[in-house]
PDB file of C-alpha atoms in Angstrom:
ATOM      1  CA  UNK A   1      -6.792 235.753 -36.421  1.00 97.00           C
ATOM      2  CA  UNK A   2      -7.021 236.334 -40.312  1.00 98.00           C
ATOM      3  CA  UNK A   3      -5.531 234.632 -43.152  1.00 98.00           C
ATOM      4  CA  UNK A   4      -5.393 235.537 -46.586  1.00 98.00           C
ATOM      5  CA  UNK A   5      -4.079 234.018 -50.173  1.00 98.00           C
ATOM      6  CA  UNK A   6      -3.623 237.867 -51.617  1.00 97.00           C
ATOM      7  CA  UNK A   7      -2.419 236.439 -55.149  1.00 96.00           C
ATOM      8  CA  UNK A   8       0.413 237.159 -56.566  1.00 94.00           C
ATOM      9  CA  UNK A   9      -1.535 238.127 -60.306  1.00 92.00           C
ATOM     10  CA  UNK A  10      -0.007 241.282 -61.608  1.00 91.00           C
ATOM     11  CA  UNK A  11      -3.758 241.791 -62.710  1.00 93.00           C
ATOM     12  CA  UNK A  12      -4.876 244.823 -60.634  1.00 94.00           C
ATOM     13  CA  UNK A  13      -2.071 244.228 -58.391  1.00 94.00           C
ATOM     14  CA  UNK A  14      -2.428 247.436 -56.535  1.00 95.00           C
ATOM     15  CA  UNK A  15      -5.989 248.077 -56.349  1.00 96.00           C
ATOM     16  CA  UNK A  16      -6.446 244.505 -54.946  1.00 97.00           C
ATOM     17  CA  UNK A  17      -3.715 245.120 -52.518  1.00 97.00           C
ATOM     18  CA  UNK A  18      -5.195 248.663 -51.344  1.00 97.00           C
ATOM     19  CA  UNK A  19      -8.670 246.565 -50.899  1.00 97.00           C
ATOM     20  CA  UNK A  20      -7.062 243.790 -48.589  1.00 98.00           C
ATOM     21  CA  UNK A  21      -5.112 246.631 -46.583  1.00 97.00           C
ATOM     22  CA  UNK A  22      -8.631 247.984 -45.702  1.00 97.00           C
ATOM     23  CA  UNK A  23     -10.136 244.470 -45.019  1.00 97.00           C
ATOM     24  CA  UNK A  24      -7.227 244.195 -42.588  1.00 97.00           C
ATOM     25  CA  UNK A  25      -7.870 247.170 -41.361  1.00 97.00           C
ATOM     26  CA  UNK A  26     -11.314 246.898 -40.892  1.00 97.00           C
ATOM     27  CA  UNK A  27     -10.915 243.646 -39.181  1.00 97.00           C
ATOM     28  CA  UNK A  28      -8.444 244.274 -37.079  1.00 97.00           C
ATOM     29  CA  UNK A  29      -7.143 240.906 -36.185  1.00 97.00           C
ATOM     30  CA  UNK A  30      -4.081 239.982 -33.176  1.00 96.00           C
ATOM     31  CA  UNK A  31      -2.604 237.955 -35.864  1.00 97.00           C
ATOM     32  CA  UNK A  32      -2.635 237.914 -39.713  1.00 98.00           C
ATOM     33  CA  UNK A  33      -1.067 235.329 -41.919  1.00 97.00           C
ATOM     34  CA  UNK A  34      -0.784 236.144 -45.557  1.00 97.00           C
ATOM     35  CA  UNK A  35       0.208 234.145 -48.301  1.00 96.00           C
ATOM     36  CA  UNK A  36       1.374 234.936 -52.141  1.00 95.00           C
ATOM     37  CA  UNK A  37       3.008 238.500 -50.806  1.00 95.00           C
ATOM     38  CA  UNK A  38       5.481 239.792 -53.231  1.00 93.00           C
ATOM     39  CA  UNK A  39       7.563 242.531 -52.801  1.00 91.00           C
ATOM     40  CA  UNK A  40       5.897 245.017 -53.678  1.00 92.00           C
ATOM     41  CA  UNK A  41       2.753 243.872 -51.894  1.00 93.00           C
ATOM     42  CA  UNK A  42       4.468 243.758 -48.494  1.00 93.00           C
ATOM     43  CA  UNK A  43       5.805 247.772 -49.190  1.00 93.00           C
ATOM     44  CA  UNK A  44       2.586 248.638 -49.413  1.00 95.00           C
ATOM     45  CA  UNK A  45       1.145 246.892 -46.100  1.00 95.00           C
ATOM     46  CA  UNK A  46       4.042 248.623 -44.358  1.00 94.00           C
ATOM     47  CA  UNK A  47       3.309 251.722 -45.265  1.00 95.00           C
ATOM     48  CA  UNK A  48      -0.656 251.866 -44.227  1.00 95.00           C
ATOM     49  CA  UNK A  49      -1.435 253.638 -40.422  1.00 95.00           C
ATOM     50  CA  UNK A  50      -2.722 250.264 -39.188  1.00 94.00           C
ATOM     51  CA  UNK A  51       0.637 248.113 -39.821  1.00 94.00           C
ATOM     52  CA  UNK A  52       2.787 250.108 -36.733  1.00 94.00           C
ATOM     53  CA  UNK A  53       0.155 248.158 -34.640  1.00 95.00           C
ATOM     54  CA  UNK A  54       2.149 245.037 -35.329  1.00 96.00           C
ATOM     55  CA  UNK A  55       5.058 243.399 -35.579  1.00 93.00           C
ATOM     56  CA  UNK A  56       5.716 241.659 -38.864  1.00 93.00           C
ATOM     57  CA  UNK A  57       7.719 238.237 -39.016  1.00 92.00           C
ATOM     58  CA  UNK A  58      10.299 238.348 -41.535  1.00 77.00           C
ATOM     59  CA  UNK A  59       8.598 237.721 -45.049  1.00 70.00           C
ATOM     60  CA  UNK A  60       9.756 234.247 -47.367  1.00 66.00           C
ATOM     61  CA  UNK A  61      10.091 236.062 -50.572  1.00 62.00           C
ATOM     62  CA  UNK A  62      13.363 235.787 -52.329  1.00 49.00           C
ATOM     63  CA  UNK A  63      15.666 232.918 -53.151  1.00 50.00           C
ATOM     64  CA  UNK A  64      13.870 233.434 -56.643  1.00 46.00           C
ATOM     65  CA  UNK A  65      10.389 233.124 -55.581  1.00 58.00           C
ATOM     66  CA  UNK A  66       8.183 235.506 -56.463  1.00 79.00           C
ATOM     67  CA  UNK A  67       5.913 235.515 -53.432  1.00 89.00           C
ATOM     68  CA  UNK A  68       5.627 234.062 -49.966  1.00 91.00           C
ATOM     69  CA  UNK A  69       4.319 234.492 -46.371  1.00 94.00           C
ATOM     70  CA  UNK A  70       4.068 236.650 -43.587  1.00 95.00           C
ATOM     71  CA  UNK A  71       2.730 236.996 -39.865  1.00 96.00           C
ATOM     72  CA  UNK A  72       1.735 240.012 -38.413  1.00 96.00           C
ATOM     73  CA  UNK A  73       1.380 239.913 -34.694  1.00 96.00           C
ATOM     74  CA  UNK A  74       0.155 243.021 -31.993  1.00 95.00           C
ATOM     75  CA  UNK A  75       1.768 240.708 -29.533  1.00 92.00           C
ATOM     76  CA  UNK A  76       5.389 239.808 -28.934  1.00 90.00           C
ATOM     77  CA  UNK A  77       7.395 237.482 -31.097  1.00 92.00           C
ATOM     78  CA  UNK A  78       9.439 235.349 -28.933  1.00 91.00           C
ATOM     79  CA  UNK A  79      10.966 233.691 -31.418  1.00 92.00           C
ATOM     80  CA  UNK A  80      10.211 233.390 -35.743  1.00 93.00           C
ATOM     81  CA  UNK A  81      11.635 230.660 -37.615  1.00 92.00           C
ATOM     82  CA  UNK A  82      11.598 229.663 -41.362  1.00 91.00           C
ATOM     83  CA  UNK A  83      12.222 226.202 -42.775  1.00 91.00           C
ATOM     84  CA  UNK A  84      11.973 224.961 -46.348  1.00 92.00           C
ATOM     85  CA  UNK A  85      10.091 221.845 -46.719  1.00 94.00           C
ATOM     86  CA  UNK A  86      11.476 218.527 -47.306  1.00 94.00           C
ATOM     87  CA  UNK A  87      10.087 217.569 -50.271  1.00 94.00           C
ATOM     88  CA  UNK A  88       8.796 220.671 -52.554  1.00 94.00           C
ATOM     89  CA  UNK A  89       9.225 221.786 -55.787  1.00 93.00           C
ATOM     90  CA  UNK A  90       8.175 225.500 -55.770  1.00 91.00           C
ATOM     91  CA  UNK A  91      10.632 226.282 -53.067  1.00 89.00           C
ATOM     92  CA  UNK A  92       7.974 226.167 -50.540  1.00 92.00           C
ATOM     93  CA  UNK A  93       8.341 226.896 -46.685  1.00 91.00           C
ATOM     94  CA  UNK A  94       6.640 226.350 -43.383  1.00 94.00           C
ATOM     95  CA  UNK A  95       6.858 229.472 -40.702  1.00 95.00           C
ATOM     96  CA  UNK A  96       6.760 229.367 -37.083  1.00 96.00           C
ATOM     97  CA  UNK A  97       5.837 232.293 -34.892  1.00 96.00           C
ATOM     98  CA  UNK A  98       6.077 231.712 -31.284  1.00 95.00           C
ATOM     99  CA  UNK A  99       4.179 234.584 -29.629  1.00 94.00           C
ATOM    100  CA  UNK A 100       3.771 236.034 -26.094  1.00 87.00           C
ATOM    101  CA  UNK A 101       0.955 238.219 -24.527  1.00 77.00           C
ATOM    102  CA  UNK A 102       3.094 240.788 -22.426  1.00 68.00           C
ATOM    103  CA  UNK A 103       3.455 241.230 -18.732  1.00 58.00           C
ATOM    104  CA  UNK A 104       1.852 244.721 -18.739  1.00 56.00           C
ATOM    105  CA  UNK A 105      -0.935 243.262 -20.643  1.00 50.00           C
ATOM    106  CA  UNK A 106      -4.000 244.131 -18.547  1.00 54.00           C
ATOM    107  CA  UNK A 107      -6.488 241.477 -20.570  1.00 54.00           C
ATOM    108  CA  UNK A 108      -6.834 237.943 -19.444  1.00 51.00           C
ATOM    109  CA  UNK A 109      -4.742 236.208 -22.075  1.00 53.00           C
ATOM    110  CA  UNK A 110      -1.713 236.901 -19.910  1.00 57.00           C
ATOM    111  CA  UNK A 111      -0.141 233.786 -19.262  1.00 60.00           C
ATOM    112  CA  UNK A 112      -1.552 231.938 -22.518  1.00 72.00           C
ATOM    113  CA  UNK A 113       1.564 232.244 -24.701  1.00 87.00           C
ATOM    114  CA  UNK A 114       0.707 230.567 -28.296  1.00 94.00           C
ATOM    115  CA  UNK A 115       2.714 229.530 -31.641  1.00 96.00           C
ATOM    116  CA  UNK A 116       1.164 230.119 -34.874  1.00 97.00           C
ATOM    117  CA  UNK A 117       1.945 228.131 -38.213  1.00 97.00           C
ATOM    118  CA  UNK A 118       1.161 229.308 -41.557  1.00 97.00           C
ATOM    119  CA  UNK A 119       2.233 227.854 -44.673  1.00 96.00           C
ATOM    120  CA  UNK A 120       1.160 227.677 -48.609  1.00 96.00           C
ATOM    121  CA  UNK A 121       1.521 224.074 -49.173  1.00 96.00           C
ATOM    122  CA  UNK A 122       2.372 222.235 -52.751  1.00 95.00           C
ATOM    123  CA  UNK A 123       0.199 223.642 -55.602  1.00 93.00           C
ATOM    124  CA  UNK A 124      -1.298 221.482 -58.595  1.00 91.00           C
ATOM    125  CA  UNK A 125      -3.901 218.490 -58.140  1.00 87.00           C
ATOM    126  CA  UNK A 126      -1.177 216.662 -59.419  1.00 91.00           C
ATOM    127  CA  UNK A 127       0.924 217.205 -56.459  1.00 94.00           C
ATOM    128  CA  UNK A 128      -1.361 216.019 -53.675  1.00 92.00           C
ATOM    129  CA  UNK A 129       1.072 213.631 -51.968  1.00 94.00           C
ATOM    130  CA  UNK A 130       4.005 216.125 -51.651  1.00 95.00           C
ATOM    131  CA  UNK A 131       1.009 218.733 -50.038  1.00 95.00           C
ATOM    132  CA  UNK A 132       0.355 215.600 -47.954  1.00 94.00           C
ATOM    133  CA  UNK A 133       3.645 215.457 -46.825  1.00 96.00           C
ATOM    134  CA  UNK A 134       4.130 218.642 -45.867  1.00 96.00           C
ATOM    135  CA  UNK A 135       1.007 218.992 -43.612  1.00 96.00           C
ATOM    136  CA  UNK A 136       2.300 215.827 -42.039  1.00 96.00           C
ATOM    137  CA  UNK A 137       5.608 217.551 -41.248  1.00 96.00           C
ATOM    138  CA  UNK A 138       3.728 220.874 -39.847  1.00 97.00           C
ATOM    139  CA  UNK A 139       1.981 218.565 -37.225  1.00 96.00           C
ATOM    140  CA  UNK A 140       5.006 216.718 -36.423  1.00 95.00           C
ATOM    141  CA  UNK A 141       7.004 219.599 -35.782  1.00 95.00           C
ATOM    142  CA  UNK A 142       4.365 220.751 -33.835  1.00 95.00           C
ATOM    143  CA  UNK A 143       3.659 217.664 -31.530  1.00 92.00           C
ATOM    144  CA  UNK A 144       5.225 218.688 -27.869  1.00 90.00           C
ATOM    145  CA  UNK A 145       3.087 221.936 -28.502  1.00 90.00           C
ATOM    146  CA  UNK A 146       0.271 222.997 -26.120  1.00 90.00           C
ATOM    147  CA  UNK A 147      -1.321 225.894 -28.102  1.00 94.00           C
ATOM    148  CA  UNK A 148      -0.904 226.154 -31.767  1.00 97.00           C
ATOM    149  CA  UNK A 149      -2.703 227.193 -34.821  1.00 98.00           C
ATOM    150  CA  UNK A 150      -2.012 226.379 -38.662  1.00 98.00           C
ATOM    151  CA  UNK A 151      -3.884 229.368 -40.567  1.00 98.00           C
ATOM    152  CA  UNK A 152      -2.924 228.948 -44.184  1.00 97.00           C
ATOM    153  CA  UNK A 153      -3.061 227.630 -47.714  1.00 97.00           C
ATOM    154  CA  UNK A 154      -3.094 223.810 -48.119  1.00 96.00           C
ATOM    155  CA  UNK A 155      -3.992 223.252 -51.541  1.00 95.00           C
ATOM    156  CA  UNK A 156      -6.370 220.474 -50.559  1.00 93.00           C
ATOM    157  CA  UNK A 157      -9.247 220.770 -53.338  1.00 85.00           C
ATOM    158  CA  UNK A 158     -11.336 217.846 -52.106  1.00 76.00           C
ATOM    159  CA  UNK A 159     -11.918 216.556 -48.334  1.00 68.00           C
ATOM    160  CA  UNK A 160     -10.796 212.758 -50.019  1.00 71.00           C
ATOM    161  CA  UNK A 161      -7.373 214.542 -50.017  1.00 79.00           C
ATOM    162  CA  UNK A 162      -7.165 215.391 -46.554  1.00 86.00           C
ATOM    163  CA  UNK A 163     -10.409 215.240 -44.989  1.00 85.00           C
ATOM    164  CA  UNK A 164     -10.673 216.361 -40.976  1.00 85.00           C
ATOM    165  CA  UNK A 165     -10.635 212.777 -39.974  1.00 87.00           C
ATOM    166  CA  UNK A 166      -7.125 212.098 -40.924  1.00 91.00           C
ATOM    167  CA  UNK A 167      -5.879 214.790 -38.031  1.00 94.00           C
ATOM    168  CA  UNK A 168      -3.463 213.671 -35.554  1.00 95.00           C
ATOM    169  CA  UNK A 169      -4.766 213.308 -32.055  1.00 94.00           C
ATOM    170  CA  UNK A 170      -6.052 216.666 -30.175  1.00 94.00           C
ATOM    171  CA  UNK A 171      -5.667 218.520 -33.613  1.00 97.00           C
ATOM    172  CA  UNK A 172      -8.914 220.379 -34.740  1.00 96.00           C
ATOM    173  CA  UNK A 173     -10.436 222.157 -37.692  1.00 96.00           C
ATOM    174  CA  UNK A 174     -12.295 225.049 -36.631  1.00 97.00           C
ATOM    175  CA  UNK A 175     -14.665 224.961 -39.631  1.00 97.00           C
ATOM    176  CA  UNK A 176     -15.950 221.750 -38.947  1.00 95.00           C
ATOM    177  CA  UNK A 177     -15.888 222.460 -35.015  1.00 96.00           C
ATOM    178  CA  UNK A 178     -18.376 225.264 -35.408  1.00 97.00           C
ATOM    179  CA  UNK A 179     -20.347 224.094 -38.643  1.00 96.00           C
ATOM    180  CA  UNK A 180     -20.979 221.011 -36.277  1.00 96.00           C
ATOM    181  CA  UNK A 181     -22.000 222.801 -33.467  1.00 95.00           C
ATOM    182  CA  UNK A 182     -23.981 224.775 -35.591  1.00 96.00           C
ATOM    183  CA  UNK A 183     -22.493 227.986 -34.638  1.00 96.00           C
ATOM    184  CA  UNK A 184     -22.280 228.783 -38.572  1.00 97.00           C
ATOM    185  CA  UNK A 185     -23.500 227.791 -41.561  1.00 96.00           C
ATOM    186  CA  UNK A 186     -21.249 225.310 -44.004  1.00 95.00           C
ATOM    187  CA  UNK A 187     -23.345 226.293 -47.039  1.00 94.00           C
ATOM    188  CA  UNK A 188     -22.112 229.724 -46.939  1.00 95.00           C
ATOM    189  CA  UNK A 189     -18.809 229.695 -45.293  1.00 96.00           C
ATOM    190  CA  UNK A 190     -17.386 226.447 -46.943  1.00 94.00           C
ATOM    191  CA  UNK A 191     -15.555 227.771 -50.315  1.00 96.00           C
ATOM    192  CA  UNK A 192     -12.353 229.640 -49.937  1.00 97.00           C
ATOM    193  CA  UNK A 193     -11.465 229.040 -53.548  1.00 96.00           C
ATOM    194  CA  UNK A 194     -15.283 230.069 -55.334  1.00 95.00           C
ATOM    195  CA  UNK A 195     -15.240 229.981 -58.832  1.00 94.00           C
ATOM    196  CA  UNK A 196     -18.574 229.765 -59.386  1.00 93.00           C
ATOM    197  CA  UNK A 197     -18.810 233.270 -57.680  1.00 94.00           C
ATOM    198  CA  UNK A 198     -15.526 234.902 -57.688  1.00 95.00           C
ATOM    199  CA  UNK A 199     -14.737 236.175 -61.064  1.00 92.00           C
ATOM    200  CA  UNK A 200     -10.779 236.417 -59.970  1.00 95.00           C
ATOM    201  CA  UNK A 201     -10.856 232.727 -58.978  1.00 93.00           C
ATOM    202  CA  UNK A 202      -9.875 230.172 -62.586  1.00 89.00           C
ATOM    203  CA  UNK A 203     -11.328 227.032 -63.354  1.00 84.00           C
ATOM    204  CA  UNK A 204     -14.748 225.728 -62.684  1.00 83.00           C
ATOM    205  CA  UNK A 205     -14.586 224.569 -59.568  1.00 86.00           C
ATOM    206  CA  UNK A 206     -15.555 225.247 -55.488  1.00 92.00           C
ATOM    207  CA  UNK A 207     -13.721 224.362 -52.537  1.00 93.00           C
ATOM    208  CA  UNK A 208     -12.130 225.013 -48.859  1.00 94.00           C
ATOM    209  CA  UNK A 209      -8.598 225.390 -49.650  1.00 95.00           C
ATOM    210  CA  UNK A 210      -7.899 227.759 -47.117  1.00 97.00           C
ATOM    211  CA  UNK A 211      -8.183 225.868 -43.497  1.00 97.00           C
ATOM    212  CA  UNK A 212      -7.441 226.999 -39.903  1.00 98.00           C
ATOM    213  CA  UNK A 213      -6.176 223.448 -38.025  1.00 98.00           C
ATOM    214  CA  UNK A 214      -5.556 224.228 -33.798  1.00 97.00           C
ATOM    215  CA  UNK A 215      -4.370 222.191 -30.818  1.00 96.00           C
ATOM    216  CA  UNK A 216      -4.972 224.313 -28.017  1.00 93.00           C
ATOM    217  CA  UNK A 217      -5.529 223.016 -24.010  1.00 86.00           C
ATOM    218  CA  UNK A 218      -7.095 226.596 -23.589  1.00 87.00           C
ATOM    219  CA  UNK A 219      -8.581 227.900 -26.293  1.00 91.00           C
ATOM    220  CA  UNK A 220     -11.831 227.458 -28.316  1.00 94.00           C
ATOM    221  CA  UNK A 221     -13.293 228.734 -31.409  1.00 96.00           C
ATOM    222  CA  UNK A 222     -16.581 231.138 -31.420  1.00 96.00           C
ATOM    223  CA  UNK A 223     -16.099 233.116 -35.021  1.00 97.00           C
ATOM    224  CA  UNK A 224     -15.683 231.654 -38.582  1.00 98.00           C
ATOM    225  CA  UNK A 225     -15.918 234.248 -41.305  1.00 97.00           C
ATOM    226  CA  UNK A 226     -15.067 234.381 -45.005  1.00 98.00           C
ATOM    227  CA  UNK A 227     -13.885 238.143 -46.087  1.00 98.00           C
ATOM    228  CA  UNK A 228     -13.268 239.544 -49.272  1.00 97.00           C
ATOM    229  CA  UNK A 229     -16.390 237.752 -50.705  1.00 97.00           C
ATOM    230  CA  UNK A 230     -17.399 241.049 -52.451  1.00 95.00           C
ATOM    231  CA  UNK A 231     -16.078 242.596 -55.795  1.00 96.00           C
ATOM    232  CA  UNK A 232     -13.764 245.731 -55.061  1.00 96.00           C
ATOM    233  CA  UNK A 233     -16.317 248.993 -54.481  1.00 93.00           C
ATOM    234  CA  UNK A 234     -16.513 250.371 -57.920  1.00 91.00           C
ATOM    235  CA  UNK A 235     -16.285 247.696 -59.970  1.00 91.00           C
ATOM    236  CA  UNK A 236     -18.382 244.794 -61.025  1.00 83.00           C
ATOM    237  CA  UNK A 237     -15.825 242.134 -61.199  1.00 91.00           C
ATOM    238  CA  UNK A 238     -12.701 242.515 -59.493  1.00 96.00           C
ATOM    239  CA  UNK A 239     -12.687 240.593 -56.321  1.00 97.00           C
ATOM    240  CA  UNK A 240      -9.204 241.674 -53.929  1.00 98.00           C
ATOM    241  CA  UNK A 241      -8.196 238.326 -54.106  1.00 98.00           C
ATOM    242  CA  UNK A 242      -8.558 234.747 -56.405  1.00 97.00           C
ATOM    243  CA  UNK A 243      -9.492 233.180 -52.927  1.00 98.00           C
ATOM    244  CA  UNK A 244     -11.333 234.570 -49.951  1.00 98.00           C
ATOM    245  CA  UNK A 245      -9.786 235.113 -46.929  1.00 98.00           C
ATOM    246  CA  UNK A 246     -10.884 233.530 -43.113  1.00 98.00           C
ATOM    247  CA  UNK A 247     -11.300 235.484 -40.006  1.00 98.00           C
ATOM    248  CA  UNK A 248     -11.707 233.730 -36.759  1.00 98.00           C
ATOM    249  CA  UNK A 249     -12.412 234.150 -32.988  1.00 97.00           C
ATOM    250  CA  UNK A 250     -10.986 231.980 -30.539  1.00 95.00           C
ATOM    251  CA  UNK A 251     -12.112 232.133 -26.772  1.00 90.00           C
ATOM    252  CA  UNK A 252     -10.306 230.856 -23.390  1.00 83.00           C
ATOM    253  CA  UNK A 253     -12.125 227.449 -22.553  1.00 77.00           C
ATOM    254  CA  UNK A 254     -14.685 228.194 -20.212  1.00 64.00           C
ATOM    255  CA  UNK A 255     -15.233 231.964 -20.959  1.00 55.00           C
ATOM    256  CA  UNK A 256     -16.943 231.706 -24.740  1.00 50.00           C
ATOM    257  CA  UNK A 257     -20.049 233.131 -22.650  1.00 47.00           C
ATOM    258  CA  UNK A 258     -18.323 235.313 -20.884  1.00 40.00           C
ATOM    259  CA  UNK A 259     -18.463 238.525 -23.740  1.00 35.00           C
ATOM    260  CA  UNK A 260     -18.873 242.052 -23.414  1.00 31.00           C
ATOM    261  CA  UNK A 261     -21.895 243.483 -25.010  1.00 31.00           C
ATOM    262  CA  UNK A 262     -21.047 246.706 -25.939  1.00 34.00           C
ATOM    263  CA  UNK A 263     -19.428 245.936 -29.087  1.00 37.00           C
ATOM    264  CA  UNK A 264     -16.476 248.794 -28.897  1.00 36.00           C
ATOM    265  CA  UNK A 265     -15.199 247.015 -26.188  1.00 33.00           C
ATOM    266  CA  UNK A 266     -12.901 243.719 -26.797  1.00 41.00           C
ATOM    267  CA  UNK A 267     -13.693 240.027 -26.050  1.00 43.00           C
ATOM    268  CA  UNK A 268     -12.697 239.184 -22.624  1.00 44.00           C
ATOM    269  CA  UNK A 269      -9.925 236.400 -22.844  1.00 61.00           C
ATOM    270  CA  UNK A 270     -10.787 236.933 -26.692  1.00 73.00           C
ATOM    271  CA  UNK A 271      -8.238 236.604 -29.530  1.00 78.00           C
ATOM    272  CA  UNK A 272      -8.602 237.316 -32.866  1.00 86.00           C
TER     273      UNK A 272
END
């Protein structure tokens, strides 16, 4: 899976988009969840060779926003469903994908059917408790479910504003999961939103905006990877995006050892 703040900034808007189709490309993912797409933006992910691999969700942009989200999925959509938050005041939404792995499929995630979340919540350090609100309402909605993953924007600039302990019950945060199992390191996969080395990115500050939450009873994660860390080839200082985007790997429990070697082949019971 793969999520992705693209920025709405008309600043290089269409080299920076050409640079996140090919990170997309590159990577691959089952699922993508983007966030600030405009228009524009989403015409242009439609129209690159890897996007008839999936099937999009229908894109929150409109309604005079300027930008919103988007799922791609190379599996199924059951069922895709938009709801404006309670409390917001940038017209901000929440969107649920549920998602099935096929009958034909001839992998081992048949079976394991999964709903993904993504959301950009309440932007502003002034607007923490409305952000708070709405991440509250995402795990509400999402209590009765089995398998889910949030993969999105949450505005949170400091763990004191929503730190991992304050997750409901079974909830997870894969960054800490694997950082604490020391599957990766937290000094270089920690900052989503980089200032210090991101010339896109404003301000003067560093921190993990950008979070992937789950509640799965069968899955686990294995890979936690920042992308788009590197200025655009060709220039010095144009990064594709103000934030970095997140890649992960989730496994079925029991079978994160159980991985193909040859690396052309994919994961066993492996989604991405």
């Amino acid at each position: 899976m793969l999520t992705y703040n693209v920025c709405f900034s008309r600043h290089q808007h269409f080299k920076r988009m050409e640079a996140i189709a090919g990170i997309l490309e590159h990577y691959s993912p089952d699922i993508i969840c983007l966030q600030e797409v405009r228009q524009d933006s989403l015409r242009l992910f439609l129209q690159t060779p890897w996007a008839r691999n999936y099937t999009p969700s229908r894109a929150v942009i409109g309604n005079n926003r300027h930008y919103g989200e988007i799922v791609f999925s190379k599996y199924p959509l059951i069922k895709t469903e938009c709801f404006p938050f309670r409390r917001t005041l940038m017209s901000r939404h929440v969107n649920v994908c549920d998602i099935s792995i096929p009958v034909n499929s001839e992998d081992m995630l048949l079976g394991h059917n999964f709903t993904v979340v993504t959301a950009h919540l309440e932007s502003m350090p002034e607007n923490h408790n409305i952000r708070r609100e709405q991440i509250k309402g995402i795990f509400d909605m999402m209590q009765r479910a089995d398998n889910v993953f949030f993969l999105g924007d949450t505005n949170f600039f400091k763990d004191d504003e929503f730190s991992p302990a304050e997750l409901p019950p079974y909830w997870k945060d894969t960054w800490k999961e694997l950082a604490d199992a020391e599957i990766i390191d937290p000094t270089t996969t920690e900052y989503t939103y980089d200032a210090e080395n991101n010339k896109n990115a404003d301000g003067d500050y560093r921190s993990r905006i950008d979070r992937v939450f789950y509640k799965s009873v069968d899955w686990v994660p294995t890979r936690y990877e920042l992308v788009g860390t590197d200025s655009i080839e060709g220039t010095k200082l144009l990064y594709p995006s103000d934030h970095y985007g997140i890649y992960v790997e989730f496994s079925l429990a029991g079978l994160e050892d159980d991985i193909i070697s040859d690396e052309d082949v994919k994961h066993i019971g492996d989604i991405d």
